[in-house]
CSV table of C-alpha atoms in Angstrom, one decimal:
chain,number,residue,atom,x,y,z
Q,1,MET,CA,-22.9,60.3,118.1
Q,2,ALA,CA,-26.2,59.4,116.7
Q,3,ASP,CA,-28.0,56.2,117.6
Q,4,ILE,CA,-27.7,53.7,114.7
Q,5,GLY,CA,-31.4,53.2,114.6
Q,6,ASP,CA,-31.9,57.0,114.0
Q,7,LEU,CA,-29.5,57.2,111.0
Q,8,ASP,CA,-31.1,57.7,107.6
Q,9,LEU,CA,-28.4,55.9,105.5
Q,10,ASP,CA,-30.0,57.0,102.3
Q,11,THR,CA,-29.4,60.7,103.0
Q,12,LEU,CA,-26.4,60.5,105.3
Q,13,ASP,CA,-23.5,62.5,103.8
Q,14,PHE,CA,-20.6,60.0,104.3
Q,15,GLY,CA,-18.1,62.8,103.4
Q,16,THR,CA,-18.9,64.5,106.8
Q,17,VAL,CA,-18.6,61.3,108.8
Q,18,GLU,CA,-15.3,61.1,110.7
Q,19,PRO,CA,-13.3,57.8,110.2
Q,20,LYS,CA,-13.9,56.7,113.8
Q,21,GLU,CA,-17.6,57.3,113.6
Q,22,PHE,CA,-17.7,55.5,110.2
Q,23,ALA,CA,-16.1,52.5,111.9
Q,24,ARG,CA,-18.7,52.6,114.7
Q,25,ILE,CA,-21.5,52.7,112.1
Q,26,VAL,CA,-20.2,49.7,110.2
Q,27,LYS,CA,-19.6,47.8,113.5
Q,28,GLU,CA,-23.1,48.4,114.8
Q,29,LEU,CA,-25.1,48.0,111.5
Q,30,PRO,CA,-26.5,44.6,110.8
Q,31,VAL,CA,-24.9,43.0,107.6
Q,32,ARG,CA,-28.4,43.1,106.0
Q,33,ARG,CA,-28.5,46.9,106.4
Q,34,ILE,CA,-25.0,47.3,105.1
Q,35,ALA,CA,-25.9,45.2,102.1
Q,36,GLU,CA,-29.0,47.3,101.4
Q,37,LEU,CA,-27.0,50.5,101.6
Q,38,MET,CA,-24.4,49.2,99.3
Q,39,SER,CA,-26.9,48.0,96.7
Q,40,GLY,CA,-28.6,51.4,96.6
Q,41,PRO,CA,-27.8,54.9,95.3
Q,42,GLN,CA,-25.2,55.6,98.1
Q,43,ARG,CA,-22.9,52.8,97.0
Q,44,LYS,CA,-20.6,54.9,94.8
Q,45,ARG,CA,-20.5,57.8,97.3
Q,46,VAL,CA,-19.5,55.4,100.2
Q,47,LEU,CA,-16.9,53.6,98.2
Q,48,ASP,CA,-15.4,56.9,96.9
Q,49,GLU,CA,-15.2,58.2,100.5
Q,50,VAL,CA,-13.5,55.1,101.8
Q,51,PHE,CA,-10.9,55.1,98.9
Q,52,ASN,CA,-10.4,58.9,99.2
Q,53,ARG,CA,-9.5,58.4,102.9
Q,54,MET,CA,-6.9,55.8,102.0
Q,55,GLU,CA,-4.7,58.5,100.6
Q,56,THR,CA,-4.8,60.5,103.9
Q,57,LEU,CA,-4.7,57.5,106.3
Q,58,PHE,CA,-1.7,56.0,104.5
Q,59,LYS,CA,1.4,55.4,106.7
Q,60,PRO,CA,4.5,55.9,104.4
Q,61,ASP,CA,6.9,55.0,107.2
Q,62,VAL,CA,5.4,51.5,107.4
Q,63,ALA,CA,5.2,51.0,103.6
Q,64,GLY,CA,8.8,52.1,103.2
Q,65,LYS,CA,10.1,52.0,99.6
Q,66,ARG,CA,7.4,49.5,98.5
Q,67,ASP,CA,6.0,50.0,95.0
Q,68,ALA,CA,2.8,48.1,94.5
Q,69,LEU,CA,-0.4,48.4,92.5
Q,70,ILE,CA,-3.4,46.9,94.3
Q,71,ARG,CA,-6.6,46.3,92.4
Q,72,TRP,CA,-9.8,46.2,94.4
Q,73,ARG,CA,-12.9,44.5,93.0
Q,74,ILE,CA,-16.0,45.2,95.1
Q,75,THR,CA,-18.9,43.0,94.1
Q,76,ASN,CA,-22.6,43.5,94.9
Q,77,GLY,CA,-23.8,39.9,95.0
Q,78,ASP,CA,-24.1,39.3,91.3
Q,79,ASP,CA,-21.3,39.6,88.8
Q,80,ALA,CA,-21.3,43.4,88.8
Q,81,ARG,CA,-18.4,45.1,90.5
Q,82,ASP,CA,-16.7,48.4,91.1
Q,83,VAL,CA,-13.0,48.5,90.4
Q,84,TYR,CA,-10.6,50.8,92.3
Q,85,GLU,CA,-6.8,50.8,92.3
Q,86,THR,CA,-4.4,52.0,94.9
Q,87,HIS,CA,-0.8,52.6,93.9
Q,88,ILE,CA,1.7,52.7,96.7
Q,89,ALA,CA,5.0,54.3,95.6
Q,90,ASP,CA,7.4,57.0,96.6
Q,91,GLY,CA,5.9,57.3,100.1
Q,92,ALA,CA,2.4,58.0,98.9
Q,93,CYS,CA,-0.9,56.1,98.2
Q,94,THR,CA,-2.8,57.3,95.1
Q,95,VAL,CA,-6.3,56.1,94.2
Q,96,SER,CA,-7.8,55.5,90.8
Q,97,ARG,CA,-11.5,54.7,90.3
Q,98,GLN,CA,-10.9,52.4,87.4
Q,99,ASP,CA,-8.8,49.6,86.0
Q,100,SER,CA,-5.6,51.1,84.7
Q,101,GLY,CA,-4.9,48.1,82.4
Q,102,ARG,CA,-1.6,47.5,84.2
Q,103,ASP,CA,-0.8,44.3,85.9
Q,104,PRO,CA,-1.3,44.6,89.6
Q,105,GLN,CA,0.8,42.9,92.2
Q,106,LEU,CA,-2.3,42.1,94.1
Q,107,THR,CA,-6.1,41.8,93.3
Q,108,LEU,CA,-8.6,41.7,96.1
Q,109,THR,CA,-12.2,40.7,95.4
Q,110,MET,CA,-15.0,40.8,98.0
Q,111,ALA,CA,-18.6,41.9,98.5
Q,112,ALA,CA,-19.2,45.5,99.6
Q,113,PRO,CA,-20.2,44.6,103.2
Q,114,GLU,CA,-17.0,42.7,103.8
Q,115,PHE,CA,-15.0,45.6,102.2
Q,116,LEU,CA,-16.5,48.1,104.5
Q,117,LYS,CA,-15.8,45.9,107.5
Q,118,LEU,CA,-12.2,45.4,106.4
Q,119,ALA,CA,-11.7,49.1,105.7
Q,120,SER,CA,-13.2,50.2,109.0
Q,121,GLY,CA,-11.2,47.8,111.1
Q,122,ASN,CA,-14.2,45.6,111.9
Q,123,ALA,CA,-12.9,42.5,110.1
Q,124,SER,CA,-9.5,41.0,109.4
Q,125,GLY,CA,-8.2,40.1,106.0
Q,126,PRO,CA,-7.1,36.6,107.1
Q,127,ALA,CA,-10.5,35.9,108.6
Q,128,LEU,CA,-12.3,37.0,105.5
Q,129,PHE,CA,-9.9,35.0,103.3
Q,130,PHE,CA,-10.3,31.8,105.4
Q,131,THR,CA,-14.1,32.1,105.3
Q,132,ARG,CA,-14.0,32.6,101.5
Q,133,LYS,CA,-15.4,36.1,101.7
Q,134,LEU,CA,-12.1,37.6,100.3
Q,135,LYS,CA,-10.4,36.3,97.2
Q,136,ILE,CA,-6.7,37.1,96.8
Q,137,GLN,CA,-4.8,36.9,93.5
Q,138,GLY,CA,-1.2,37.8,93.5
Q,139,ASP,CA,1.3,38.7,96.2
Q,140,ILE,CA,-0.1,37.0,99.4
Q,141,ARG,CA,2.6,38.6,101.6
Q,142,LEU,CA,1.5,42.1,100.4
Q,143,ALA,CA,-2.1,41.1,101.2
Q,144,GLY,CA,-1.2,40.0,104.7
Q,145,GLY,CA,0.5,43.3,105.5
Q,146,LEU,CA,-1.8,45.7,103.6
Q,147,THR,CA,-3.9,46.9,106.6
Q,148,TYR,CA,-0.7,47.9,108.4
Q,149,PHE,CA,0.0,50.5,105.7
Q,150,PHE,CA,-3.1,52.5,106.9
Q,151,ASP,CA,-4.1,54.2,110.1
Q,152,ILE,CA,-7.5,52.5,110.4
Q,153,PRO,CA,-9.6,53.9,113.2
Q,154,LYS,CA,-11.3,51.4,115.4
Q,155,ALA,CA,-14.8,51.8,116.7
């Protein structure tokens, strides 16, 4: 494992970073550096990698027969945002990189650093919600159990 200070985040290929190593990087990076990373050219690549991994880290046995469309709005400090959707159905999680136009059961809105912390197991949804860093619209019970549907590696 590389020392955090030695990582060149602008050239790091996040597709080659294992989930546990990714969790460690997010845990050890100052929020300022995460914000810089997520406002630069790597933003889309990092978000795409995190969402791609949701499909493989999904735990169908925990989700059961649930059928839910979750819309993720990842902001970057101003009003600009990236929109992704995860559809949990038939024992699978599929990801779309755009708004489908369908009504989601749940919409989650947060800044990119908070999203990376949540997705890497370095923050909890309730803590982000109660500190107003996560906005929830829709099924609050689904939001409360969402992280259990994924095998999120811990740093």
